[in-house]
Coordinates of C-alpha atoms in Angstrom, one line a residue:
M22 CA 2.5 -15.7 -11.0
R23 CA 3.0 -13.0 -8.4
K24 CA 0.3 -11.8 -6.1
L25 CA -0.5 -8.0 -5.8
I26 CA -1.4 -6.9 -2.3
E27 CA -2.3 -3.3 -1.3
Y28 CA -1.9 -2.0 2.2
D29 CA -3.6 1.2 3.3
H30 CA -4.0 3.0 6.6
L31 CA -7.5 4.3 7.2
S32 CA -9.5 6.1 9.8
I33 CA -12.8 4.6 11.0
D34 CA -14.6 6.8 8.5
G35 CA -12.6 5.4 5.6
R36 CA -10.2 8.4 5.0
F37 CA -6.6 8.0 4.1
S38 CA -5.3 11.5 3.8
G39 CA -5.8 15.2 4.7
D40 CA -4.5 17.4 7.4
D41 CA -7.0 16.1 10.1
W42 CA -6.2 12.5 9.1
W43 CA -2.4 13.1 9.5
A44 CA -2.8 14.9 12.8
A45 CA -4.9 12.0 14.2
Q46 CA -2.7 9.3 12.7
M47 CA 0.3 10.7 14.5
Q48 CA -1.5 9.9 17.8
V49 CA -1.6 6.2 16.9
P50 CA 2.1 5.3 16.6
P51 CA 3.0 1.9 15.2
N52 CA 3.7 -0.7 17.8
D53 CA 5.5 -4.1 17.8
E54 CA 2.4 -5.9 16.4
H55 CA 2.1 -3.4 13.6
M56 CA 5.8 -3.8 12.7
A57 CA 5.5 -7.6 12.8
Y58 CA 2.4 -7.4 10.5
Q59 CA 4.3 -5.2 8.0
L60 CA 7.3 -7.6 8.0
R61 CA 5.0 -10.6 7.3
L62 CA 3.6 -8.7 4.3
L63 CA 7.1 -8.0 3.1
E64 CA 8.4 -11.6 3.7
N65 CA 7.8 -12.8 0.2
A66 CA 7.9 -9.4 -1.5
A67 CA 9.6 -9.2 -4.9
G68 CA 9.0 -5.5 -5.1
L69 CA 6.9 -2.5 -4.2
V70 CA 4.3 -0.9 -6.6
L71 CA 3.8 2.8 -5.9
G72 CA 2.0 5.7 -7.5
R73 CA 3.9 8.9 -8.1
A74 CA 2.7 10.7 -5.0
T75 CA 3.4 7.8 -2.7
Y76 CA 6.8 7.2 -4.3
E77 CA 7.8 10.9 -3.9
T78 CA 6.8 10.8 -0.2
F79 CA 8.4 7.5 0.6
S80 CA 11.6 8.2 -1.3
T81 CA 12.3 11.3 0.9
T82 CA 11.7 9.4 4.2
W83 CA 12.4 5.7 3.9
P84 CA 16.1 5.9 2.8
D85 CA 17.0 7.6 6.1
M86 CA 15.2 5.0 8.3
T87 CA 16.9 2.0 9.9
G88 CA 15.7 -1.3 11.4
P89 CA 14.4 -4.5 10.0
L90 CA 11.3 -3.0 8.3
A91 CA 13.3 -0.1 6.7
D92 CA 16.1 -2.5 5.6
K93 CA 13.5 -4.7 3.8
V94 CA 11.6 -1.7 2.2
N95 CA 14.8 0.1 1.1
A96 CA 16.3 -3.1 -0.5
L97 CA 13.3 -4.0 -2.6
P98 CA 12.9 -2.7 -6.2
K99 CA 10.2 -0.1 -6.6
Y100 CA 7.9 0.1 -9.6
V101 CA 6.4 3.6 -10.0
A102 CA 3.3 4.6 -12.0
S103 CA 3.8 8.0 -13.4
T104 CA 3.5 10.0 -16.6
T105 CA 5.5 12.9 -15.3
L106 CA 8.6 11.5 -13.5
T107 CA 11.7 11.4 -15.7
E108 CA 14.2 10.4 -13.0
T109 CA 14.0 8.1 -10.0
A110 CA 16.3 7.1 -7.2
W111 CA 15.9 4.7 -4.3
N112 CA 16.1 1.5 -6.4
A113 CA 13.1 2.6 -8.5
E114 CA 12.0 2.6 -12.1
V115 CA 9.0 4.2 -13.8
L116 CA 6.6 1.6 -15.2
P117 CA 6.8 1.8 -19.0
G118 CA 3.7 2.6 -21.1
D119 CA 0.3 2.0 -19.5
A120 CA 0.9 1.4 -15.8
V121 CA -1.9 -1.1 -15.4
E122 CA -0.6 -3.2 -18.3
A123 CA 2.9 -2.9 -16.9
V124 CA 1.7 -4.3 -13.5
A125 CA 0.0 -7.2 -15.3
R126 CA 3.4 -8.0 -16.8
L127 CA 5.1 -7.7 -13.5
K128 CA 2.6 -10.1 -11.9
E129 CA 3.4 -12.7 -14.7
A130 CA 7.2 -12.2 -14.3
G131 CA 7.9 -14.4 -11.4
D132 CA 7.0 -15.6 -7.9
G133 CA 6.4 -13.9 -4.6
T134 CA 4.3 -10.8 -4.0
L135 CA 4.2 -7.2 -5.1
L136 CA 3.2 -4.9 -2.3
K137 CA 1.4 -1.7 -3.1
Y138 CA 1.3 1.2 -0.7
G139 CA -0.8 4.3 -1.3
N140 CA -4.3 4.8 -2.7
G141 CA -5.8 6.9 -5.5
P142 CA -6.5 6.7 -9.2
F143 CA -3.8 4.0 -9.7
S144 CA -5.3 1.8 -7.1
R145 CA -8.8 2.2 -8.5
A146 CA -7.5 1.3 -12.0
L147 CA -5.8 -1.9 -10.6
V148 CA -8.9 -3.0 -8.8
E149 CA -11.1 -2.3 -11.8
A150 CA -8.7 -4.3 -14.0
G151 CA -8.9 -7.3 -11.7
L152 CA -5.2 -7.2 -10.8
M153 CA -5.5 -6.6 -7.1
D154 CA -5.4 -10.0 -5.3
E155 CA -5.7 -8.7 -1.7
I156 CA -6.4 -5.4 0.1
H157 CA -5.2 -5.1 3.7
L158 CA -6.8 -2.1 5.5
G159 CA -5.2 -0.9 8.7
I160 CA -8.1 0.8 10.5
S161 CA -6.9 3.3 13.1
P162 CA -9.1 4.2 16.1
F163 CA -10.2 7.7 15.0
V164 CA -12.7 9.6 12.8
A165 CA -10.9 12.0 10.5
G166 CA -14.0 13.8 9.4
S167 CA -12.4 15.0 6.1
G168 CA -9.8 13.9 3.5
D169 CA -9.8 11.5 0.6
S170 CA -11.9 8.3 0.8
L171 CA -10.5 4.9 0.0
L172 CA -11.2 3.9 -3.7
S173 CA -13.4 6.9 -4.2
G174 CA -15.3 6.7 -7.5
I175 CA -15.0 3.0 -8.1
G176 CA -18.1 1.0 -9.0
A177 CA -19.6 -1.7 -6.8
T178 CA -16.8 -4.2 -6.1
F179 CA -17.5 -7.1 -3.8
M180 CA -14.9 -8.5 -1.5
N181 CA -14.5 -11.5 0.8
L182 CA -13.1 -10.9 4.3
T183 CA -10.1 -13.3 4.7
G184 CA -8.5 -12.1 7.9
V185 CA -8.7 -9.9 10.9
T186 CA -5.6 -8.9 12.9
D187 CA -5.8 -7.0 16.2
L188 CA -2.7 -4.8 16.4
G189 CA -3.2 -4.2 20.1
N190 CA -3.3 -0.4 20.0
G191 CA -7.0 0.0 19.0
S192 CA -6.1 -0.6 15.4
L193 CA -7.2 -3.6 13.3
V194 CA -6.1 -4.9 9.9
L195 CA -8.9 -6.3 7.7
A196 CA -7.7 -8.4 4.8
Y197 CA -10.0 -8.8 1.8
T198 CA -9.8 -10.6 -1.6
P199 CA -12.0 -9.8 -4.5
A200 CA -15.1 -12.0 -4.7
K201 CA -15.1 -14.0 -7.9

């Protein structure tokens, strides 16, 4: 069975989007340690799981990127949760029917990992359905002050800290698994 791992970039105050967040995040460029961490996450990846908004953003930027990380991301199949997309590119397909049920089937379909980027209602639904095996939070050294909060609206969900990685630029990655 495949493992589903989500990776998110956050500010210290738990924000992952918004104009102030993006402006601040641009001041914390990825370094070699960050790239190595991402490559380790992708090492056993069988595909990427993305919500529509993340897919639309990624599909306009990643295909033009080069290097080991881009090569891996671009080559992987992408599975997109959307009720509105009718066409995809970039080695992607829209998950059929109920996206949460489709991810459950993807997890049962083989070995390796499915890596999910982006956060929002789809992430909440996957956590609430018990399908998320790990959440890796890249915490950047700034307070955004506004923007969307990670997993906003979800009920109390307890997690176990399973790893801490210092990326050397003031950022940390905290890895969690759901408590059982």
